[in-house]
XYZ file of C-alpha atoms in Angstrom:
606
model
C 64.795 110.684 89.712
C 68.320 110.844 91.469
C 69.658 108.741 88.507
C 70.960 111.929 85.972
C 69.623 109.488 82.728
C 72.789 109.335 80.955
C 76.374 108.211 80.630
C 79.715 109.949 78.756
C 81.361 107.875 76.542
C 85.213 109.041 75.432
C 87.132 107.269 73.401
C 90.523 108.506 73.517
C 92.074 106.714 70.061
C 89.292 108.827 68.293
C 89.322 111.746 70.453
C 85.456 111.788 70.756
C 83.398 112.809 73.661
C 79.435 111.916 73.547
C 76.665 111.476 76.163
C 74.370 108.942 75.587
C 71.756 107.748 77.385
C 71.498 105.757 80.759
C 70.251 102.347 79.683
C 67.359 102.018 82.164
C 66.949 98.155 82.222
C 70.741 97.851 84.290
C 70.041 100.644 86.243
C 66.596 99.159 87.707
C 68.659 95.722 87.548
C 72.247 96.950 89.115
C 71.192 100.559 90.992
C 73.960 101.960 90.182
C 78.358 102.469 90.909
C 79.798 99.067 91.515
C 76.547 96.854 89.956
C 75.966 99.555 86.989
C 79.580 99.702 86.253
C 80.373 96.308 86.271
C 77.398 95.802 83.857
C 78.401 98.782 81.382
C 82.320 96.996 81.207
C 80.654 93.600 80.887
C 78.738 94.825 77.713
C 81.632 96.589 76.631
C 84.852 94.691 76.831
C 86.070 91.183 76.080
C 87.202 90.146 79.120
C 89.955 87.955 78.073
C 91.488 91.201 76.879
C 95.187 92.862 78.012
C 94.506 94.805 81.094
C 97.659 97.068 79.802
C 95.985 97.938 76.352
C 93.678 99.539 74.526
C 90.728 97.295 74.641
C 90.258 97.348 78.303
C 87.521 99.828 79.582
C 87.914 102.355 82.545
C 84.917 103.589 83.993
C 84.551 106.161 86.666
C 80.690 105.172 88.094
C 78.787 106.604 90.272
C 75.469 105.674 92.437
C 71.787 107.505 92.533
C 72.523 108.715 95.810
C 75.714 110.516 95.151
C 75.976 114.417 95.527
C 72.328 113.953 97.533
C 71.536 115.157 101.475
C 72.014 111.668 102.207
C 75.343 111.432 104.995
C 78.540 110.099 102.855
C 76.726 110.702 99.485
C 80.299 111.616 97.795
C 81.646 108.001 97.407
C 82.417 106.698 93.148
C 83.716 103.357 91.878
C 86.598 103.116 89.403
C 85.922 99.926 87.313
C 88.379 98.073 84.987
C 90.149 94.957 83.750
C 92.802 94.815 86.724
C 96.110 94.090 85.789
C 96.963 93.002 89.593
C 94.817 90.123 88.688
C 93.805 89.808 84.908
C 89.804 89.865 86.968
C 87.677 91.820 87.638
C 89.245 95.501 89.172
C 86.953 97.433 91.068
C 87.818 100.242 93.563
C 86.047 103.232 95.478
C 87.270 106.410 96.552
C 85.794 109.207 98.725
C 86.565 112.935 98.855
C 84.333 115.196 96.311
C 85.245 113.955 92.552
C 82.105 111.758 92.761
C 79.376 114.241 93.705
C 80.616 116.573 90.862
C 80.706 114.085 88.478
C 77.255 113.602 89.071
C 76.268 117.393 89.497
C 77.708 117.869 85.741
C 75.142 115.337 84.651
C 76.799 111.867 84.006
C 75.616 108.747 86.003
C 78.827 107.435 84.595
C 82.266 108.124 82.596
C 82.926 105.204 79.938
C 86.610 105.873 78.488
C 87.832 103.699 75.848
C 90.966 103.478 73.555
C 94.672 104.586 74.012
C 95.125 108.462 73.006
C 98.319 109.241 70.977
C 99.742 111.494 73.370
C 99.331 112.139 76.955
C 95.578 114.315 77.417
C 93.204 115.107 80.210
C 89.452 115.358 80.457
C 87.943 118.358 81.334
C 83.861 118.138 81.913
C 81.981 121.286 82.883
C 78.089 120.234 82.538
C 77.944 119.379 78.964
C 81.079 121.109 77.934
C 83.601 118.297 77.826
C 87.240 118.837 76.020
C 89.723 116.219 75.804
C 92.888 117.906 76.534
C 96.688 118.088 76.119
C 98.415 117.217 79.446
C 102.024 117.017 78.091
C 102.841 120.318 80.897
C 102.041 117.536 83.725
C 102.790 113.834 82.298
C 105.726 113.024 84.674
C 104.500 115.154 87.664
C 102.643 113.841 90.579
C 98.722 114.087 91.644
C 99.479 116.934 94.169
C 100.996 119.153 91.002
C 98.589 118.341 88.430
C 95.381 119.270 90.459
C 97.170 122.197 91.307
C 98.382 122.857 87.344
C 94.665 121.981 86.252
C 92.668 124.507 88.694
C 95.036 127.195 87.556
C 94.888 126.238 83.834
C 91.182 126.819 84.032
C 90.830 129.317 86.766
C 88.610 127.265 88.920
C 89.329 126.321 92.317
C 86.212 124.358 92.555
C 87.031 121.641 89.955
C 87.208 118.379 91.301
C 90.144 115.853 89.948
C 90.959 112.202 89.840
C 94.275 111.217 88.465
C 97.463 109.425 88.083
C 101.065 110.307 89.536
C 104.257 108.691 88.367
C 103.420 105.054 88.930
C 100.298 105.044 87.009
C 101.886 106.505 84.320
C 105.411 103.535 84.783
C 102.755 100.769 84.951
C 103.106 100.045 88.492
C 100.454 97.308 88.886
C 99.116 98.720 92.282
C 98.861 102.108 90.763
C 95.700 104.440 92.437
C 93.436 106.775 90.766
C 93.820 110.206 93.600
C 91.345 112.685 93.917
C 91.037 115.672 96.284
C 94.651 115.414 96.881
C 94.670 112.343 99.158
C 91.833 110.182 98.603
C 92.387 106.956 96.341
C 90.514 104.399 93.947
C 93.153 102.716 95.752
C 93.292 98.966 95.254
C 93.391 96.671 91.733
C 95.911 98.869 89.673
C 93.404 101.177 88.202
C 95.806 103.725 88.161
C 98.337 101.644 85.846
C 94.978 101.241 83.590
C 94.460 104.922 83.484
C 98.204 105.079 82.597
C 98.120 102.772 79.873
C 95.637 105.279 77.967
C 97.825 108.261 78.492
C 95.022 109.710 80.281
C 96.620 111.717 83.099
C 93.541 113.259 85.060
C 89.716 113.747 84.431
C 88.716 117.002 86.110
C 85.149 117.763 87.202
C 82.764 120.339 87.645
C 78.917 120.912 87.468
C 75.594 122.788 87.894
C 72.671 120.430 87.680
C 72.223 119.260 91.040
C 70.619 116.080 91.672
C 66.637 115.460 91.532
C 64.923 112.855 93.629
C 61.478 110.724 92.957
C 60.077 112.195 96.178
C 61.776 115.205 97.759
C 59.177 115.240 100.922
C 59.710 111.469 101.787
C 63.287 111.737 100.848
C 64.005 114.573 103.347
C 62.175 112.914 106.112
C 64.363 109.564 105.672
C 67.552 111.531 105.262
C 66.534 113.258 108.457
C 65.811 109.856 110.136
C 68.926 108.388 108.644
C 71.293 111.067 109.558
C 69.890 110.796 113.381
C 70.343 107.279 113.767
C 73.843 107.630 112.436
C 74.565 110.282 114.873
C 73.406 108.466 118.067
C 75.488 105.690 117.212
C 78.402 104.499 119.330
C 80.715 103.063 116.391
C 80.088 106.045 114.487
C 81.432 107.995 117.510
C 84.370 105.919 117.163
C 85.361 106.653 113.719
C 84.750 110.141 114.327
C 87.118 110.498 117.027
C 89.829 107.701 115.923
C 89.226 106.415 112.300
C 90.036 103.181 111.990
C 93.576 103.495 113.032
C 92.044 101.860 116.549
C 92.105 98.401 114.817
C 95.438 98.152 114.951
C 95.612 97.726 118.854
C 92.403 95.290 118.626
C 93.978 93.165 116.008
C 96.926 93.354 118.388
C 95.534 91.902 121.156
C 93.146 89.146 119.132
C 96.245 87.887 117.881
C 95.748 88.804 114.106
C 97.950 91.673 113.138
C 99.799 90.269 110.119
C 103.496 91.576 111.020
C 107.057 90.347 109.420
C 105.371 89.065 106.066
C 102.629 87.399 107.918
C 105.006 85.413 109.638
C 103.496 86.989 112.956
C 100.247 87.641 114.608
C 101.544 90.018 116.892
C 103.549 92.935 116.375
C 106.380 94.129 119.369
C 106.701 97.510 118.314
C 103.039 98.770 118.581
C 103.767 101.428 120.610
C 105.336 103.346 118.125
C 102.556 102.811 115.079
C 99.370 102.797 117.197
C 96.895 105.757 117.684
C 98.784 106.757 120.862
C 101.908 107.132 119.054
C 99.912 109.992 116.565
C 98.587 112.092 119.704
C 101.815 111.805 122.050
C 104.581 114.658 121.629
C 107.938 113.008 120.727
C 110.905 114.387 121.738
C 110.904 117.770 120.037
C 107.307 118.174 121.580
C 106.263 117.364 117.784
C 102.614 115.433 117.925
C 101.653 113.562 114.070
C 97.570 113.735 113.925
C 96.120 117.816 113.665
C 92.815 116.665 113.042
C 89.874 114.301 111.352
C 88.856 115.119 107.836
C 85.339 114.443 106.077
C 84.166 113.439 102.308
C 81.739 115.152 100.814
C 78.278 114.758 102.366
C 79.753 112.915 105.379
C 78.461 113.212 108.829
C 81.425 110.572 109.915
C 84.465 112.171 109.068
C 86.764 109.210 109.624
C 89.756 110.742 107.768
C 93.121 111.851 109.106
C 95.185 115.051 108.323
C 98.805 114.708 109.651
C 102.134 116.026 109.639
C 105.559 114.886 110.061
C 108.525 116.529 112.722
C 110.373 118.783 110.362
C 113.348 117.475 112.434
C 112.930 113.619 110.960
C 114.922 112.028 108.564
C 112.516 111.699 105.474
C 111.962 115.464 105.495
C 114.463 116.865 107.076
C 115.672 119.593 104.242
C 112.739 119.010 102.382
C 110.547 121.824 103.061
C 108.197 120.353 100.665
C 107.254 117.828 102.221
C 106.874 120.255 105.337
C 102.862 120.334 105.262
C 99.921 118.513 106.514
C 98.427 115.874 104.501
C 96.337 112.209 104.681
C 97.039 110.770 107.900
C 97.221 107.184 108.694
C 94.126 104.863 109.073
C 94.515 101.211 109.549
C 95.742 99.715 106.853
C 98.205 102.281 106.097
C 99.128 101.800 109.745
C 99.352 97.903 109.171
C 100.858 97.926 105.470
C 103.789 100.549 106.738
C 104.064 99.363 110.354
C 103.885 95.605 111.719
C 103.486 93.994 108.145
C 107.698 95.389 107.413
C 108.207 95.302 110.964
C 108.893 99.531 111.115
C 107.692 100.952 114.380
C 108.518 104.710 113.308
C 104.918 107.082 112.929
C 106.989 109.476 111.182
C 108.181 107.237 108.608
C 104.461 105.669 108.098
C 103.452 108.680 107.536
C 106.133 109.920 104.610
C 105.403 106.730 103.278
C 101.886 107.076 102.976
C 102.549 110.504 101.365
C 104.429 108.984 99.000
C 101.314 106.642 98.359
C 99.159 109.783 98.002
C 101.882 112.018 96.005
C 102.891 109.119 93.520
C 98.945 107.521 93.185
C 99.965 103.960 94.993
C 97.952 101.707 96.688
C 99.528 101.588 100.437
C 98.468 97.773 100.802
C 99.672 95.979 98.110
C 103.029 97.955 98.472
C 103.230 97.480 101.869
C 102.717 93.794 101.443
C 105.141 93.404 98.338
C 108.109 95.217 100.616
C 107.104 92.446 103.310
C 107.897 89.509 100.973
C 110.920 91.789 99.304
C 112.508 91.812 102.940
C 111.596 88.291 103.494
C 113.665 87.616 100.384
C 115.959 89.681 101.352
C 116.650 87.836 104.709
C 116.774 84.492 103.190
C 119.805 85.732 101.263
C 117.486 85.405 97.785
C 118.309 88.890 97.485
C 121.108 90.969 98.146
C 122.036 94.375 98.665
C 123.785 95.216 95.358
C 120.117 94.179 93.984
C 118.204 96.383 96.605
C 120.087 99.721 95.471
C 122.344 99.624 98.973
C 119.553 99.545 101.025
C 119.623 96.473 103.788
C 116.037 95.688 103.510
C 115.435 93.791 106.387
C 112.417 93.437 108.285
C 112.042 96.686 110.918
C 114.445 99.058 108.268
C 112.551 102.468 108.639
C 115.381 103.679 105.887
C 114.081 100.636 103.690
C 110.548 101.607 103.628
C 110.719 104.977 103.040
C 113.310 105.377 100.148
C 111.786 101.883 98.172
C 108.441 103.920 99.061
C 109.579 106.787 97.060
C 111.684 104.818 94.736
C 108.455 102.763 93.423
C 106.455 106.033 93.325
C 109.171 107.385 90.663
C 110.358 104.146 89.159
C 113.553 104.366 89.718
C 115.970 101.374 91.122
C 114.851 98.019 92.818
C 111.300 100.330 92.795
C 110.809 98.897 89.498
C 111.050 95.362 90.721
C 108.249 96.159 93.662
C 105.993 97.683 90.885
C 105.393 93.710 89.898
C 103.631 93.488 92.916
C 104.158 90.781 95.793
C 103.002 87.626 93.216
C 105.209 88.414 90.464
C 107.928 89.429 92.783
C 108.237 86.294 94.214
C 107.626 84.358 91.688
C 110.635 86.090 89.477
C 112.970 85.141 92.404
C 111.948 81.286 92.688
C 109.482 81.662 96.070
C 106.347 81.836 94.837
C 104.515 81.081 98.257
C 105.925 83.958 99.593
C 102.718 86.123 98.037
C 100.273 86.453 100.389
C 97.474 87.534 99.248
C 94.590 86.281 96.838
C 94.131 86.658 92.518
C 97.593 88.261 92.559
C 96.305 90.856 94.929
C 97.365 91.397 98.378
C 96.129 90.734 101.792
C 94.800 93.452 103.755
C 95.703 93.899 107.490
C 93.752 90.761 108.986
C 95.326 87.278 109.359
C 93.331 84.655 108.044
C 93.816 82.380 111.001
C 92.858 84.006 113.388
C 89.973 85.225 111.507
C 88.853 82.468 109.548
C 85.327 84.455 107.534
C 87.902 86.908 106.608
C 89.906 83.835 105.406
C 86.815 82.769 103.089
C 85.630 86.713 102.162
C 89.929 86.805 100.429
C 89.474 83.468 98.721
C 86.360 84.426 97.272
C 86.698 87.558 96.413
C 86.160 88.976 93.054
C 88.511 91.815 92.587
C 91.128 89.609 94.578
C 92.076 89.421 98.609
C 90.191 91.911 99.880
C 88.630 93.008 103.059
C 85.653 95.434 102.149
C 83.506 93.314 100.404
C 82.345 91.721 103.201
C 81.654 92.228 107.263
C 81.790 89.094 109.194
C 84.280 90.787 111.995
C 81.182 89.847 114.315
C 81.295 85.821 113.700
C 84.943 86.122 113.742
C 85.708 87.728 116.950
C 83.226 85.338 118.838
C 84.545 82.130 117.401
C 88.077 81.534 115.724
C 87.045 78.325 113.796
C 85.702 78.376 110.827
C 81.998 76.451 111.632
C 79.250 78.714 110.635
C 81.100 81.706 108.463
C 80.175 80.617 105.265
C 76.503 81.743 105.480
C 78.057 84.837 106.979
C 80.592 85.528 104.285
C 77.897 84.943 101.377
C 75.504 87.146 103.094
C 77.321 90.373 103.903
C 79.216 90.053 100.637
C 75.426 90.518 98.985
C 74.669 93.254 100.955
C 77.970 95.333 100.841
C 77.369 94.855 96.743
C 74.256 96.368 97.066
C 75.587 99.044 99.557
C 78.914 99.898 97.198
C 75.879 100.423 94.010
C 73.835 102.986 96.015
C 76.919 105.484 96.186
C 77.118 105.966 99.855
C 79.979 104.516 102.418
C 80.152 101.147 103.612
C 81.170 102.869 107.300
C 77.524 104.357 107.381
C 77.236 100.685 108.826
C 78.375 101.750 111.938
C 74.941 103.353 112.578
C 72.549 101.886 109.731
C 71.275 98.429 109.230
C 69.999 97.440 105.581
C 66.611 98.801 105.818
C 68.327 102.301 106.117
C 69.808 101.970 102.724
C 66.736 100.872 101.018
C 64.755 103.835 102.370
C 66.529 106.205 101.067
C 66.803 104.237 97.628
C 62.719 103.795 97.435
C 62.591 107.586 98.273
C 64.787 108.651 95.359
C 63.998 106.322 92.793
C 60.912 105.714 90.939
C 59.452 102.158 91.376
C 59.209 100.151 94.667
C 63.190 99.360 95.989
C 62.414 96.461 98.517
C 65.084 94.829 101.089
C 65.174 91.676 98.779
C 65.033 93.442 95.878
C 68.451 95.128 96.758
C 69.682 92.257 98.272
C 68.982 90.308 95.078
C 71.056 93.111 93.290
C 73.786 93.260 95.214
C 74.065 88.918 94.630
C 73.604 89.954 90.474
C 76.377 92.148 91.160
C 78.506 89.669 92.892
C 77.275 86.411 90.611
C 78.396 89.108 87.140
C 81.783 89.826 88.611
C 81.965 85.946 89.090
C 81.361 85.794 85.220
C 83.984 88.489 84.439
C 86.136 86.457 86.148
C 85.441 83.231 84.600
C 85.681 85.015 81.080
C 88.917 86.221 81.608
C 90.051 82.661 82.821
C 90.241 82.187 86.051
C 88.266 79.401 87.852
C 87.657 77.685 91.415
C 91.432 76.705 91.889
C 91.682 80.701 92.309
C 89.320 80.210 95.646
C 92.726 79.826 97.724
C 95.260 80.666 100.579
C 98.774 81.484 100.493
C 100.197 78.057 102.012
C 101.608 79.700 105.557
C 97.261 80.423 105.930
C 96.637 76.732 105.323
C 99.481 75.304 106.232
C 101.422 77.203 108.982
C 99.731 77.636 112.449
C 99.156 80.958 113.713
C 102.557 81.400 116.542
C 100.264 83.301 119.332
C 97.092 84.991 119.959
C 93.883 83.461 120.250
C 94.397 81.258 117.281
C 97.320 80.052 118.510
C 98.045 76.763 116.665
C 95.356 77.174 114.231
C 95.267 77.226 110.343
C 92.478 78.723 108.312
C 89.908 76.079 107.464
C 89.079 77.201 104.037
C 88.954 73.323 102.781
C 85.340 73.166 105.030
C 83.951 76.231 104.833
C 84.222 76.698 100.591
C 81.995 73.760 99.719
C 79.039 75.285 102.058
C 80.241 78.803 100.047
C 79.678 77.358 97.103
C 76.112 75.151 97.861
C 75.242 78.498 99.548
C 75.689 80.356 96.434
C 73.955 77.971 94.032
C 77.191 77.623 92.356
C 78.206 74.188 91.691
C 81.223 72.177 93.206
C 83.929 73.814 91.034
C 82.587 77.215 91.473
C 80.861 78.107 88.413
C 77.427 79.307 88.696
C 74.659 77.317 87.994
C 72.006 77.584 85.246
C 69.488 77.883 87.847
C 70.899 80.487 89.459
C 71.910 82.503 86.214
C 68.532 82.168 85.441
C 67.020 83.768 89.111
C 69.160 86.208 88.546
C 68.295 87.575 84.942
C 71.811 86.346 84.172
């Protein structure tokens, strides 16, 4: 019935490992990933609990149409208490971990406790051992998939874990699977960490069943069409999404020099031309796009830097293709620190990868570190020699690696950009949203964006909605509320069904439920899904609200709200976040201070 009927619970203080069953009710209610997940740590957790200890919950989830023929059917959700933002922390990876997962028979992985020493899980269909892992605590993700398939003499497992800085507590920590794709955002890593639970390793047999194979195949057949005729699937084929980074450009809302900017003056050397020209030594960055499991988009990057550049020259280790840029590494390595070196972006972002980091949040705590820095706040003795000034290629590659191994001023960017600035008396420095950082979009010159960060559950964040269409035809903020509420309803429902959010490119709403009606038992209706994907959103709300955090959270850094944009088409403009919440909120059904109302709790089943 493409759901696999039960979960794996593992709690690591007791060092017990037992399936139980799915609990039907939230699956029909939540579909699956993101919803079901956030419904299974609900139920489980106090939410006013320490992110950093034992009583938080980390749950790997995945969705009913995971490791099926649908196209991108290989995406999971890693859901926690984030300790970024003491909310809600949910994040979503790629590659193949999720479909395996799946295959071995577990809609879900529920892992509670602390375990006294540092352990991995190993799950082969029903066979699950909870390990010691002492050989690679202190090693990175690259070594300890490599140490794992070797330990067990299977090259088909399929790992998620933690490198150095989940295991230091670095609060933008990443879960990494298949070597470079991340649970990226929220700190889940640092979670993981905290439990001394180094890597869970997959691998399984049981396939996946569906409610009705015949109409199933024909919609996946339909589906996988329509997706291939489209013309912004073509794009991310061909360029990813690194391409946003010369339309963001050009709008005027590249966030460059901590945000200071709009517009960034070394483009040239960060932008997709700059991975497909030869340099001087004839040396080109991009070999080639890269697809998840299941994926008929293949949006990912493989890359590799000139042997003859500083970060690797006489490392042949580093010598090798890996993850190549995409946008927002692009954005957090490139115009955000003001570094217009590929090269460098690109050992950077295998330091991201190597380590388990989240590339925007570090990206974005460097830009207010150098913005410190050039204010004379702080001062090279404090920043281990290193002048880190805005456009330092040097700067951003060693702090890159030094946050990665916890070592130096490293430790001070593993606060994250809100605590960073607030330890050093310049609070409004942080830009971002919950104590989580910005992504690369400037919320003045897109003003729904603006709204989607203030709103956002799991903190600023630019996935959990899709209102680039109202914002690039108008750059006030009149009409983007209805927008912004919509789209973040339907991208809850999408992130639940276990496929990618870029299947968008090709597939309206209807496409989604298809496939869901054909799988699961019942009738799956548009506005049933749609009324899923708003329980989703409205329970995150409540997470958020137990753990203590309330409408004053629904803001902007003051430079969105108070500083005009300096060029571009929203030249002169601040975000107008003061009109467009209210209609959020009345939209919503929530009431003036952002609490949902009884009324709405109540249409919901909540």
């Amino acid at each position: 019935m493409s759901w696999q009927g039960q979960i794996l619970r593992v709690n690591l203080t007791k060092g017990t490992a037992v399936a139980e069953p799915l609990n039907m009710e939230w699956a029909n209610a939540y579909i699956g990933e993101r919803g079901l997940g956030t419904k299974y740590l609900m139920e489980n957790m106090d939410p006013k609990a320490d992110a950093m200890g034992p009583d938080n919950v980390l749950i790997f989830a995945t969705g009913p149409l995971n490791g099926t023929m649908a196209s991108t059917s290989g995406r999971y959700a890693v859901i926690c208490k984030s300790p970024l933002t003491d909310g809600i922390g949910d994040s979503n990876s790629g590659g193949k971990f999720g479909a395996f997962l799946k295959y071995a028979g577990y809609d879900l992985l529920l892992v509670e406790g602390k375990a006294a020493k540092p352990v991995y899980l190993h799950i082969n269909d029903d066979n699950v051992e909870i390990l010691p892992a002492d050989d690679i605590w202190g090693t990175t993700v690259w070594n300890t998939e490599e140490w794992i398939k070797a330990k067990h003499q299977n090259p088909q497992l399929r790992i998620a874990s933690i490198g150095q800085a989940g295991e230091n507590g670095v609060l933008f920590s990443a879960v990494v699977n298949d070597l470079h794709r991340a649970a990226g955002r929220c700190g889940v890593g640092a979670v993981m960490g905290s439990k001394n639970l180094k890597a869970v390793a997959a691998y399984g047999t049981k396939g996946v069943t569906v409610d009705d194979p015949k109409k199933f195949m024909e919609v996946v057949k339909a589906t996988h069409a329509k997706l291939a005729e489209s013309g912004g699937r073509q794009e991310l084929t061909e360029g990813g999404t690194h391409p946003m980074i010369d339309m963001m450009q050009e709008w005027g809302g590249l966030p460059t020099n901590n945000f200071k900017e709009v517009q960034f003056k070394g483009i040239d050397g960060v932008n997709p031309a700059a991975t497909t020209t030869p340099n001087e030594n004839g040396h080109t960055n991009l070999i080639t796009n890269k697809a998840c499991f299941g994926c008929t988009i293949a949006c990912g990057r493989i890359s590799h830097i000139d042997p003859e550049h500083f970060t690797i020259k006489n490392r042949p280790e580093y010598m090798h293709a890996s993850g190549g840029l995409e946008y927002e590494t692009a954005f957090a390595f490139g115009p955000v620190v003001g570094v217009d070196d590929v090269d460098a972006l690109t050992f950077a972002n295998y330091m991201m990868n190597e380590h388990g980091m989240d590339p925007i949040s570090f990206g974005v705590t460097l830009a207010a570190a150098m913005e410190l820095y050039e204010m004379g706040v702080l001062t090279k003795e404090q920043t281990d020699g290193i002048e880190l000034k805005f456009g330092n290629a040097e700067a951003l590659t060693v702090m890159a690696e030094k946050t990665g191994k916890g070592e130096g001023f490293g430790k001070e960017l593993a606060l994250g950009s809100k605590r960073l600035t607030a330890k050093y008396g310049h609070p409004d420095l942080f830009m971002g949203v919950r104590g989580m950082e910005f992504a690369g979009y400037d919320s003045r010159a897109l003003q729904g964006m603006g709204l989607g960060y203030a709103t956002s559950n799991r903190g600023a964040c630019h996935l959990k909605h899709d209102v680039f269409g109202p914002d690039m035809e108008d750059v006030s903020g009149k009409g983007k509320a209805q927008p912004v509420k919509e789209s973040q309803d339907m991208v809850s429902m999408i992130d639940s069904t276990g496929l990618c959010l870029f299947t968008t490119s090709g597939w309206g709403p209807e496409d989604f439920v298809a496939q869901l009606d054909a799988a699961l038992p019942g009738e799956w209706t548009l506005e049933r899904c749609v009324e899923s994907g708003e329980r989703t959103w409205t329970l995150e709300r409540m997470f958020n609200q137990g753990a203590g955090q309330t409408g004053a959270d629904d803001t902007l850094p003051k430079r969105m709200l108070e500083e005009p944009a300096p060029s571009g088409n929203a030249e002169g403009k601040v975000n107008e976040l003061s009109v467009m919440l209210p209609e959020y909120y009345k939209l919503r059904g929530w009431t003036e201070d952002g609490k949902p109302s009884n009324e709405t709790l109540a249409r919901l089943g909540l």
